[in-house]
Amino acid sequence: MFGLALAVPLTVLQLLLLFSQTVVHAAPAPATPNVPIKQALQCVVGSFTSVATLPGVTVTIEKAVSVSDRGSYGDATDQGFPQTIDLLPALCAVTVKVTDTSDTPGKPASSYRFGMFLPASAKWNNKMLTVGSASFAGGINWPDMGQGPHYGFATISTDNGHNSNGSDLSWATPARLYDWGYRALHGSVVVGKLLVAHYYGRPLTYSYYSGCSTGGRQGLREIQYDASSFDGALIGSPAWDTVDLMPWISKMAVYQLNTTDGQLGVQQLSILAAEVLRQCDAQDGLADNVISAPEQCSFNISTIICSDPTTCLTAAQAQTAQKIWGDYTVDGKLVSNGFELGSEDQWGVYFGDTSTLQGFDFDYERYFIYNTTGYVWQQYADQAVADSRMVNPGLATANHFDISPYQTKAGIGGKGGKIMLYHGLSDGLISPKSSLLYYQQTMAAMGITNMDDMRSWFRFFEVPGMQHCWFSNRYNAPWDFASSGQATQLRLLPYLGVGLPAVGDGWSVPGHLNDSNYDALAALQQWVEDDKPVDQVIATAFNSDFSANRTRPICPYPQKATYNGSGDVNNASSWGCA
């Protein structure tokens, strides 16, 4: 099933390659100068030379390549995103190198690259789309950029100032951390807008953002840093709380390692996930193989505690699971939210094998906090939370919740910025509770007490059964609604090595291209430009023959998709938001 039910467990590297203290706010880089624009529109390096002139900033065009219609593009030396994306429309692919010495005094110089996909002039929609990155990856996210030009967007994405795969943290230096944290994305937006306007010879009308996981964090961080960057943002499963999330990952690994018979292996996680589904499915009001309201489930883990390791968990393993579902607190104060019931299939990404448990799960402390490569798991203590908050590596954490300047920004027609935040309830990498917390913290920081006032510009969508950013595993729950990277994953299925072909059109939702009823990015544009609020988006799951298996609306919080009581439960027409 393309729910997506992957029969083969994926390694931490495979999955990370596929997704994905008070913040100090330095002054944003200078706004785009108001100067006459002279059209370039030739896909050659010289078309972009000496265009972006900003104080302390040096821009070098490394490459400009014409891509034919239905063509492909990629960079195999790009460690974070080495895949080639296909089915592209005709476009100009440009690689830009930027060095910047204009940041706050005392910080090291910034150095990063970003890519641009520039569709033909007749196809350009006068808008720019910035695409986020994934995990700790370095490299230009060319694969996810491939979706933007199909809509007509000039599309950009940054390499975050380094080149590495998503599970590698050893690249950390002060300069690279700042670039990964916020500088590379912000600078790419500023310079990108100049280059795009010059290439087409006319100004942008709107600027959008789409990113999931680290990409979600980047989008929120940029909105907090410079309200003028985007008019609309599609933010998925954001790793917004870096300083607390990463110690929580280490703490979960300690739970696994600091036990003789309590470690949860792949087999135990599968047993656990199956029992959670058995008990929790119908407790949301409908037995449909989807846990739609995990917070309502009263789960009894004792039903699978016995001595048979092929069908049960030990009491110690059950205790480990309960710790992972629970919140991480220190001195009675929340550090990070535990996972929801129904997320167990993805836990193995963090602790499916010993090398990950003792390696990646503690690399944040090794490279970002203590700069001690000899750091071992036995050294972890709750003090790491306070140390992480104090260091705040790269100022990456997006916890400046008062984003009033974005809400009220002038923009086109003075409409203010719009945000669509979404999170899969079966996410086993970043808890969906953290996105709800972010939403609630934003309301509190801005003094918003009426949900209608909040939803007038910022809406949060929970996606039952969806894992981290995409796919659904055993639930085959509807997950595809054209959010960040989803169409890309359908084209990159062969890279998983599990015998699945590349499918889809490379953008939007198969069978519903650019249809705002099914496509979140299309819906976001209508909200920003036409004042049409997004009251629901229909998500899709697929059969192995690529036909639609299930469709179901995802709804803005606090509403949930509710079955009407009659009709096909696998058809969105039988559901509403209530």
Coordinates of C-alpha atoms in Angstrom, one line a residue:
M1 CA 0.0 0.0 0.0
F2 CA 1.2 3.5 -0.7
G3 CA -0.2 4.6 2.7
L4 CA 2.8 4.4 2.7
A5 CA 3.3 1.0 4.3
L6 CA 7.0 0.2 4.0
A7 CA 7.6 -3.4 4.7
V8 CA 11.4 -2.9 5.1
P9 CA 12.6 -1.0 8.2
L10 CA 14.6 2.0 7.2
T11 CA 17.9 3.1 8.8
V12 CA 18.3 6.4 10.5
L13 CA 20.3 7.7 7.6
Q14 CA 17.7 6.7 5.0
L15 CA 15.0 8.5 6.9
L16 CA 17.0 11.5 7.8
L17 CA 18.0 11.9 4.2
L18 CA 14.4 11.8 3.2
F19 CA 12.8 14.4 5.5
S20 CA 14.2 15.8 7.4
Q21 CA 17.5 30.3 26.1
T22 CA 16.0 33.4 24.6
V23 CA 16.7 33.9 21.0
V24 CA 19.0 36.9 20.2
H25 CA 17.6 38.8 17.3
A26 CA 20.2 40.7 15.3
A27 CA 19.0 43.3 12.8
P28 CA 17.9 41.8 9.5
A29 CA 20.0 42.4 6.4
P30 CA 19.1 45.5 4.4
A31 CA 15.8 45.3 2.5
T32 CA 15.8 44.9 -1.3
P33 CA 16.8 48.3 -2.7
N34 CA 14.1 50.1 -4.7
V35 CA 16.0 50.4 -8.0
P36 CA 14.9 50.0 -11.6
I37 CA 14.9 46.4 -12.8
K38 CA 16.5 45.5 -16.0
Q39 CA 15.6 42.1 -17.4
A40 CA 18.3 39.5 -17.9
L41 CA 16.4 36.3 -18.8
Q42 CA 19.4 34.4 -20.2
C43 CA 20.4 31.2 -18.4
V44 CA 24.1 32.1 -18.2
V45 CA 26.4 33.1 -15.3
G46 CA 26.8 36.6 -16.7
S47 CA 23.0 37.3 -16.3
F48 CA 23.4 37.4 -12.5
T49 CA 26.8 39.0 -12.1
S50 CA 27.0 42.2 -10.0
V51 CA 23.3 42.2 -9.4
A52 CA 23.1 41.8 -5.6
T53 CA 25.1 44.6 -4.0
L54 CA 24.6 44.7 -0.3
P55 CA 27.0 45.9 2.4
G56 CA 29.5 43.3 3.4
V57 CA 28.0 40.7 1.1
T58 CA 29.9 39.1 -1.8
V59 CA 27.8 37.1 -4.3
T60 CA 29.4 34.7 -6.8
I61 CA 27.5 32.8 -9.4
E62 CA 29.0 29.3 -9.7
K63 CA 26.8 27.8 -12.3
A64 CA 23.8 28.4 -14.5
V65 CA 22.4 25.4 -16.4
S66 CA 19.4 25.2 -18.8
V67 CA 17.1 22.2 -18.1
S68 CA 14.7 21.2 -20.8
D69 CA 11.0 20.4 -20.3
R70 CA 10.5 17.0 -18.5
G71 CA 14.2 17.1 -17.7
S72 CA 16.2 16.2 -14.6
Y73 CA 18.6 17.9 -12.3
G74 CA 20.7 17.1 -9.3
D75 CA 24.1 17.2 -7.7
A76 CA 25.7 13.9 -6.7
T77 CA 28.3 15.8 -4.6
D78 CA 25.6 17.2 -2.5
Q79 CA 25.8 14.9 0.5
G80 CA 22.6 16.1 2.1
F81 CA 20.5 15.7 -1.1
P82 CA 22.4 13.7 -3.7
Q83 CA 19.3 12.5 -5.5
T84 CA 18.3 13.6 -9.0
I85 CA 14.8 15.0 -9.4
D86 CA 13.0 14.4 -12.7
L87 CA 9.9 15.6 -14.6
L88 CA 11.0 19.2 -14.2
P89 CA 9.5 21.9 -16.4
A90 CA 11.8 24.0 -18.6
L91 CA 13.9 26.1 -16.2
C92 CA 17.3 27.7 -15.4
A93 CA 19.1 26.0 -12.5
V94 CA 21.5 28.5 -10.8
T95 CA 24.0 27.9 -8.0
V96 CA 25.0 30.9 -5.9
K97 CA 27.8 31.4 -3.4
V98 CA 27.5 34.0 -0.7
T99 CA 30.0 35.3 1.8
D100 CA 28.7 37.9 4.4
T101 CA 30.6 39.9 7.0
S102 CA 27.7 42.1 7.9
D103 CA 26.4 40.1 10.9
T104 CA 26.5 41.3 14.5
P105 CA 30.1 42.2 15.5
G106 CA 31.9 39.4 17.1
K107 CA 30.3 36.7 15.0
P108 CA 32.4 34.8 12.4
A109 CA 31.8 35.5 8.8
S110 CA 29.0 33.7 7.0
S111 CA 29.6 31.5 4.0
Y112 CA 26.9 29.5 2.2
R113 CA 25.4 28.5 -1.2
F114 CA 21.9 28.4 -2.4
G115 CA 20.2 27.1 -5.5
M116 CA 17.5 28.6 -7.8
F117 CA 15.1 27.0 -10.2
L118 CA 13.8 29.7 -12.5
P119 CA 10.9 28.7 -14.8
A120 CA 10.5 30.3 -18.2
S121 CA 9.3 33.9 -18.1
A122 CA 5.8 33.0 -19.6
K123 CA 5.4 30.4 -16.8
W124 CA 6.6 32.6 -13.9
N125 CA 3.8 33.5 -11.5
N126 CA 5.6 36.6 -10.2
K127 CA 6.3 34.8 -6.9
M128 CA 9.2 33.2 -5.1
L129 CA 9.1 29.9 -3.0
T130 CA 11.8 29.2 -0.5
V131 CA 12.2 25.5 0.4
G132 CA 13.6 24.3 3.7
S133 CA 16.2 21.7 4.5
A134 CA 16.2 18.5 6.6
S135 CA 17.7 17.4 9.9
F136 CA 21.4 18.4 10.1
A137 CA 22.0 18.0 6.4
G138 CA 24.2 20.3 4.4
G139 CA 23.7 20.8 0.7
I140 CA 21.1 22.4 -1.6
N141 CA 17.7 20.7 -1.5
W142 CA 17.4 20.4 -5.2
P143 CA 14.9 17.5 -5.0
D144 CA 12.3 19.4 -3.0
M145 CA 12.9 22.5 -5.0
G146 CA 11.6 20.6 -8.0
Q147 CA 7.9 21.0 -6.9
G148 CA 8.0 24.8 -7.0
P149 CA 8.5 25.6 -10.7
H150 CA 5.5 23.4 -11.7
Y151 CA 3.3 26.0 -9.9
G152 CA 5.2 28.8 -11.6
F153 CA 7.4 29.7 -8.6
A154 CA 11.0 30.9 -8.8
T155 CA 12.2 28.5 -6.2
I156 CA 15.3 28.7 -3.9
S157 CA 16.9 26.6 -1.1
T158 CA 20.1 27.0 0.8
D159 CA 22.9 24.5 1.7
N160 CA 23.0 25.8 5.3
G161 CA 26.7 26.6 5.0
H162 CA 28.1 23.1 4.9
N163 CA 28.0 19.8 3.0
S164 CA 26.9 16.7 5.0
N165 CA 24.3 14.0 5.3
G166 CA 21.4 14.4 7.7
S167 CA 22.8 12.3 10.5
D168 CA 26.3 14.0 10.5
L169 CA 26.8 16.7 13.2
S170 CA 30.7 16.7 13.1
W171 CA 30.7 19.7 10.7
A172 CA 29.9 22.1 13.6
T173 CA 32.0 25.2 13.9
P174 CA 30.7 28.5 15.3
A175 CA 30.3 30.0 11.7
R176 CA 28.6 26.9 10.3
L177 CA 26.3 26.6 13.3
Y178 CA 25.1 30.2 12.9
D179 CA 24.6 29.6 9.1
W180 CA 22.6 26.4 9.8
G181 CA 20.7 28.1 12.6
Y182 CA 19.4 31.1 10.6
R183 CA 21.9 33.1 8.6
A184 CA 22.1 31.0 5.4
L185 CA 18.3 30.9 5.0
H186 CA 17.8 34.6 5.7
G187 CA 20.7 35.6 3.4
S188 CA 19.4 33.3 0.6
V189 CA 16.0 35.0 0.8
V190 CA 17.4 38.5 0.6
V191 CA 19.8 37.8 -2.2
G192 CA 17.4 35.4 -4.0
K193 CA 14.7 38.1 -4.2
L194 CA 17.2 40.5 -5.9
L195 CA 18.4 37.9 -8.4
V196 CA 14.9 36.7 -9.3
A197 CA 13.6 40.2 -9.9
H198 CA 16.6 41.0 -12.1
Y199 CA 16.3 37.7 -14.1
Y200 CA 12.6 38.4 -15.0
G201 CA 12.9 42.2 -15.2
R202 CA 9.9 42.7 -12.9
P203 CA 9.3 42.6 -9.1
L204 CA 7.9 39.8 -7.0
T205 CA 4.3 40.1 -5.9
Y206 CA 4.4 37.4 -3.2
S207 CA 7.0 35.3 -1.3
Y208 CA 6.2 31.9 0.2
Y209 CA 7.9 29.3 2.3
S210 CA 7.5 25.5 2.6
G211 CA 9.5 23.3 4.8
C212 CA 9.2 20.3 7.2
S213 CA 11.2 19.1 10.2
T214 CA 14.3 21.2 10.2
G215 CA 12.7 23.0 7.3
G216 CA 9.8 23.8 9.5
R217 CA 12.1 25.2 12.2
Q218 CA 13.9 27.3 9.6
G219 CA 10.6 28.8 8.4
L220 CA 9.4 29.8 11.9
R221 CA 12.9 31.1 12.8
E222 CA 12.9 33.3 9.7
I223 CA 9.4 34.6 10.4
Q224 CA 10.6 35.6 13.9
Y225 CA 13.8 37.2 12.5
D226 CA 12.4 39.2 9.5
A227 CA 8.7 39.5 9.0
S228 CA 9.2 40.8 5.5
S229 CA 10.6 37.5 4.2
F230 CA 7.4 35.7 3.5
D231 CA 3.7 36.4 2.9
G232 CA 2.6 32.8 3.5
A233 CA 4.3 29.9 5.1
L234 CA 3.5 26.1 5.0
I235 CA 5.3 24.8 8.1
G236 CA 5.4 21.0 8.8
S237 CA 6.4 19.0 11.9
P238 CA 8.9 21.7 13.0
A239 CA 12.0 20.9 15.1
W240 CA 11.6 24.4 16.5
D241 CA 12.9 23.7 20.0
T242 CA 16.4 22.6 19.2
V243 CA 17.8 23.3 22.6
D244 CA 15.4 21.0 24.3
L245 CA 14.5 18.5 21.6
M246 CA 18.1 17.2 21.2
P247 CA 18.7 16.5 24.9
W248 CA 15.3 14.7 24.9
I249 CA 16.6 12.4 22.1
S250 CA 19.6 11.7 24.2
K251 CA 17.5 11.1 27.3
M252 CA 15.4 8.5 25.4
A253 CA 18.6 6.8 24.3
V254 CA 19.7 6.6 28.0
Y255 CA 16.4 4.9 28.8
Q256 CA 17.3 2.3 26.2
L257 CA 20.9 1.9 27.1
N258 CA 20.7 2.1 30.9
T259 CA 18.8 -1.2 31.3
T260 CA 19.5 -4.9 31.1
D261 CA 16.2 -6.2 29.7
G262 CA 14.2 -3.0 28.9
Q263 CA 15.6 -2.1 25.5
L264 CA 13.0 -1.9 22.7
G265 CA 14.2 -3.5 19.4
V266 CA 12.5 -3.6 16.1
Q267 CA 10.4 -6.6 17.0
Q268 CA 9.2 -5.1 20.3
L269 CA 8.3 -1.8 18.6
S270 CA 6.2 -3.7 16.0
I271 CA 4.4 -5.6 18.8
L272 CA 3.8 -2.4 20.7
A273 CA 2.5 -0.5 17.6
A274 CA 0.1 -3.3 16.7
E275 CA -1.4 -3.4 20.2
V276 CA -1.7 0.4 20.4
L277 CA -3.7 0.3 17.1
R278 CA -5.9 -2.6 18.4
Q279 CA -6.8 -0.8 21.6
C280 CA -6.9 2.8 20.4
D281 CA -8.4 2.6 16.9
A282 CA -12.1 2.5 17.9
Q283 CA -11.7 4.7 21.0
D284 CA -11.9 7.8 18.7
G285 CA -15.4 6.7 17.7
L286 CA -14.7 4.8 14.5
A287 CA -12.8 1.5 13.9
D288 CA -11.0 2.5 10.6
N289 CA -7.4 1.5 11.2
V290 CA -6.5 5.1 12.0
I291 CA -5.9 6.5 15.5
S292 CA -7.5 9.9 15.0
A293 CA -7.5 11.0 18.7
P294 CA -4.6 9.5 20.5
E295 CA -5.1 11.8 23.4
Q296 CA -8.4 10.1 24.1
C297 CA -7.0 6.6 24.2
S298 CA -6.8 4.8 27.5
F299 CA -4.1 2.3 26.7
N300 CA -3.4 -0.7 28.9
I301 CA 0.1 -2.0 28.2
S302 CA -0.2 -4.9 30.6
T303 CA -2.0 -6.9 27.9
I304 CA 1.3 -7.5 26.1
I305 CA 3.6 -8.1 29.1
C306 CA 4.7 -11.8 29.2
S307 CA 7.7 -14.0 28.8
D308 CA 7.4 -14.7 25.1
P309 CA 9.6 -12.3 23.2
T310 CA 7.8 -13.0 19.9
T311 CA 4.5 -11.7 21.1
C312 CA 5.1 -9.7 24.2
L313 CA 7.2 -7.1 26.0
T314 CA 9.0 -7.6 29.3
A315 CA 7.9 -5.4 32.2
A316 CA 11.1 -3.4 31.8
Q317 CA 10.4 -2.9 28.1
A318 CA 6.9 -1.7 28.9
Q319 CA 8.4 0.8 31.4
T320 CA 10.7 2.1 28.7
A321 CA 7.8 2.6 26.4
Q322 CA 5.9 4.5 29.0
K323 CA 8.8 6.8 29.6
I324 CA 9.0 7.6 25.9
W325 CA 5.3 8.5 25.8
G326 CA 5.7 10.7 28.8
D327 CA 7.1 14.2 28.8
Y328 CA 10.7 14.9 29.7
T329 CA 10.8 17.2 32.8
V330 CA 13.6 18.5 34.9
D331 CA 12.8 19.8 38.4
G332 CA 9.1 19.6 37.5
K333 CA 9.4 21.8 34.5
L334 CA 8.8 20.7 30.9
V335 CA 11.8 20.1 28.7
S336 CA 10.2 18.3 25.7
N337 CA 7.0 16.5 24.9
G338 CA 6.8 12.7 24.8
F339 CA 5.4 11.0 21.7
E340 CA 1.7 10.2 21.0
L341 CA 0.2 6.7 21.0
G342 CA 0.5 5.5 17.4
S343 CA 4.0 6.8 16.8
E344 CA 5.9 3.6 17.8
D345 CA 6.8 2.4 14.3
Q346 CA 9.2 5.3 13.9
W347 CA 11.0 5.1 17.2
G348 CA 13.5 2.8 15.7
V349 CA 15.0 5.7 13.8
Y350 CA 16.5 7.0 17.0
F351 CA 17.3 3.7 18.7
G352 CA 16.9 0.8 16.3
D353 CA 20.5 -0.2 16.6
T354 CA 23.4 0.3 19.0
S355 CA 25.5 2.5 16.7
T356 CA 22.7 5.0 16.5
L357 CA 22.0 4.8 20.2
Q358 CA 25.5 5.6 21.1
G359 CA 26.4 7.7 18.1
F360 CA 23.8 10.0 16.6
D361 CA 21.7 10.2 19.7
F362 CA 24.6 11.9 21.6
D363 CA 26.3 13.8 18.7
Y364 CA 24.5 17.0 19.7
E365 CA 26.3 17.0 23.0
R366 CA 29.6 15.9 21.4
Y367 CA 29.7 18.5 18.6
F368 CA 27.2 21.3 19.4
I369 CA 27.4 21.7 23.2
Y370 CA 30.6 20.4 24.7
N371 CA 32.8 20.1 21.6
T372 CA 34.2 16.8 23.0
T373 CA 34.4 14.0 20.5
G374 CA 35.1 11.5 23.3
Y375 CA 31.7 12.2 24.9
V376 CA 30.0 8.9 25.8
W377 CA 26.4 8.1 26.7
Q378 CA 27.2 7.4 30.3
Q379 CA 28.1 11.1 30.8
Y380 CA 24.6 12.3 29.9
A381 CA 22.9 14.1 32.8
D382 CA 19.9 16.5 33.0
Q383 CA 22.4 19.3 33.3
A384 CA 22.7 19.0 29.5
V385 CA 19.4 20.7 29.2
A386 CA 20.6 23.8 31.0
D387 CA 23.9 23.7 29.1
S388 CA 22.1 23.4 25.8
R389 CA 19.9 26.4 26.6
M390 CA 22.9 28.5 27.7
V391 CA 24.9 27.7 24.5
N392 CA 21.9 27.8 22.2
P393 CA 24.0 26.5 19.2
G394 CA 23.7 28.7 16.2
L395 CA 20.7 30.6 17.7
A396 CA 18.6 28.0 15.9
T397 CA 15.8 27.6 18.3
A398 CA 12.6 29.4 17.2
N399 CA 11.1 30.4 20.5
H400 CA 10.4 34.1 20.0
F401 CA 6.7 33.5 20.0
D402 CA 5.5 37.0 19.6
I403 CA 5.4 37.4 15.8
S404 CA 3.1 40.4 15.8
P405 CA 5.2 42.0 13.0
Y406 CA 4.4 39.1 10.8
Q407 CA 0.7 39.1 11.6
T408 CA 0.4 42.8 10.8
K409 CA 3.0 43.1 8.0
A410 CA 2.0 45.4 5.2
G411 CA 2.5 43.0 2.4
I412 CA 0.3 43.2 -0.7
G413 CA -2.9 45.0 0.2
G414 CA -1.9 45.1 3.8
K415 CA -3.3 41.7 4.6
G416 CA -0.6 40.5 6.9
G417 CA 1.2 37.1 6.8
K418 CA -0.5 33.7 7.0
I419 CA 0.8 30.4 8.4
M420 CA -0.4 26.9 7.9
L421 CA 1.2 24.6 10.5
Y422 CA 0.7 20.9 10.3
H423 CA 1.9 17.8 12.1
G424 CA 1.3 14.0 11.7
L425 CA -0.1 12.4 14.9
S426 CA 1.9 9.3 14.2
D427 CA 5.2 11.2 14.0
G428 CA 7.9 9.2 15.9
L429 CA 10.7 11.7 15.4
I430 CA 9.2 15.0 16.6
S431 CA 6.2 14.9 18.9
P432 CA 3.1 16.5 17.5
K433 CA 2.5 17.8 21.0
S434 CA 5.4 20.2 20.4
S435 CA 3.6 21.9 17.5
L436 CA 0.4 22.3 19.6
L437 CA 2.6 23.8 22.3
Y438 CA 4.2 26.2 19.8
Y439 CA 0.7 27.2 18.6
Q440 CA -0.5 27.8 22.2
Q441 CA 2.7 29.7 23.2
T442 CA 2.2 32.0 20.2
M443 CA -1.3 32.8 21.3
A444 CA -0.2 33.5 24.8
A445 CA 2.8 35.6 23.8
M446 CA 0.6 37.7 21.5
G447 CA -2.2 38.0 24.0
I448 CA -4.7 36.3 21.8
T449 CA -7.5 34.6 23.7
N450 CA -10.1 34.1 21.0
M451 CA -9.4 31.1 18.7
D452 CA -11.2 32.8 15.8
D453 CA -8.7 35.7 16.1
M454 CA -5.8 33.3 16.0
R455 CA -7.2 31.3 13.1
S456 CA -7.7 34.5 11.1
W457 CA -4.0 34.3 10.2
F458 CA -2.5 31.2 11.8
R459 CA -4.0 27.7 11.5
F460 CA -2.7 24.4 12.9
F461 CA -3.7 21.1 11.3
E462 CA -3.2 17.7 12.9
V463 CA -2.9 14.8 10.5
P464 CA -4.0 11.4 12.0
G465 CA -1.9 8.5 11.0
M466 CA 0.8 10.5 9.2
Q467 CA 4.4 9.9 10.3
H468 CA 7.2 12.4 10.1
C469 CA 6.4 14.8 7.2
W470 CA 4.9 12.1 5.0
F471 CA 3.9 8.4 4.7
S472 CA 1.7 6.4 7.0
N473 CA 3.1 2.8 7.4
R474 CA 0.6 0.4 9.0
Y475 CA -2.3 2.7 9.1
N476 CA -2.4 3.6 5.4
A477 CA -4.0 6.9 6.6
P478 CA -4.4 9.8 4.1
W479 CA -1.1 11.7 4.2
D480 CA -0.6 13.4 0.8
F481 CA -1.8 17.0 0.6
A482 CA 1.1 18.6 -1.3
S483 CA 3.0 19.7 1.7
S484 CA 6.8 20.1 1.8
G485 CA 8.6 17.2 0.1
Q486 CA 5.6 14.9 -0.3
A487 CA 5.5 14.9 -4.1
T488 CA 9.3 14.5 -4.1
Q489 CA 9.1 11.4 -1.9
L490 CA 6.9 9.7 -4.5
R491 CA 9.5 10.4 -7.2
L492 CA 12.3 9.2 -5.0
L493 CA 10.8 5.9 -3.9
P494 CA 13.4 3.9 -5.9
Y495 CA 16.2 5.4 -3.7
L496 CA 14.7 3.6 -0.7
G497 CA 15.8 0.3 -2.2
V498 CA 12.6 -1.5 -1.3
G499 CA 11.4 -2.2 -4.8
L500 CA 9.0 0.7 -5.2
P501 CA 8.8 2.6 -8.5
A502 CA 8.8 6.4 -8.9
V503 CA 5.2 7.7 -9.1
G504 CA 3.4 11.0 -9.4
D505 CA 4.0 14.1 -11.3
G506 CA 6.7 15.6 -9.2
W507 CA 4.4 18.2 -7.6
S508 CA 1.0 18.7 -6.0
V509 CA -1.2 15.6 -5.5
P510 CA -1.7 12.9 -8.2
G511 CA -5.1 13.4 -9.9
H512 CA -5.6 16.8 -8.2
L513 CA -2.8 19.0 -9.6
N514 CA -2.9 22.5 -8.1
D515 CA -6.4 21.9 -6.7
S516 CA -6.7 23.9 -3.5
N517 CA -9.2 21.4 -2.1
Y518 CA -6.4 18.8 -2.1
D519 CA -3.2 20.9 -2.3
A520 CA -2.1 22.8 0.8
L521 CA 0.3 25.1 -1.1
A522 CA -2.4 26.1 -3.5
A523 CA -4.8 26.6 -0.6
L524 CA -2.3 28.8 1.2
Q525 CA -1.9 31.0 -1.9
Q526 CA -5.7 31.5 -2.0
W527 CA -5.7 32.4 1.7
V528 CA -2.9 35.0 1.3
E529 CA -4.0 36.5 -2.0
D530 CA -7.8 36.1 -2.1
D531 CA -8.6 36.1 1.6
K532 CA -10.1 32.6 1.3
P533 CA -9.4 30.9 4.7
V534 CA -8.3 27.2 4.6
D535 CA -11.2 25.5 6.4
Q536 CA -9.9 22.0 5.4
V537 CA -7.5 20.2 3.0
I538 CA -8.3 16.8 1.7
A539 CA -5.5 14.3 2.3
T540 CA -5.0 11.2 0.1
A541 CA -3.5 7.7 0.6
F542 CA -2.8 5.4 -2.4
N543 CA -3.2 1.8 -3.5
S544 CA -0.2 0.0 -5.0
D545 CA -1.6 0.8 -8.5
F546 CA -1.5 4.5 -7.6
S547 CA -5.3 4.9 -7.4
A548 CA -6.7 6.7 -4.4
N549 CA -7.2 4.3 -1.5
R550 CA -8.6 6.8 1.0
T551 CA -9.3 10.5 1.2
R552 CA -10.1 12.4 4.3
P553 CA -10.1 16.1 5.3
I554 CA -7.6 17.5 7.7
C555 CA -9.0 20.2 9.8
P556 CA -7.8 23.4 11.6
Y557 CA -7.4 23.0 15.3
P558 CA -9.4 22.6 17.5
Q559 CA -11.6 20.9 14.9
K560 CA -11.2 17.3 13.9
A561 CA -12.4 15.3 10.9
T562 CA -15.7 13.7 11.9
Y563 CA -17.5 10.9 10.1
N564 CA -21.0 11.9 9.0
G565 CA -22.4 8.5 10.1
S566 CA -23.2 7.2 6.6
G567 CA -21.4 6.7 3.3
D568 CA -17.9 5.4 2.4
V569 CA -15.5 5.9 5.4
N570 CA -12.7 6.0 2.8
N571 CA -14.2 9.0 0.9
A572 CA -13.7 12.5 2.1
S573 CA -17.3 13.4 1.2
S574 CA -18.4 11.3 4.2
W575 CA -16.5 13.5 6.6
G576 CA -16.6 17.0 7.9
C577 CA -14.7 19.3 10.2
A578 CA -16.2 19.8 13.6

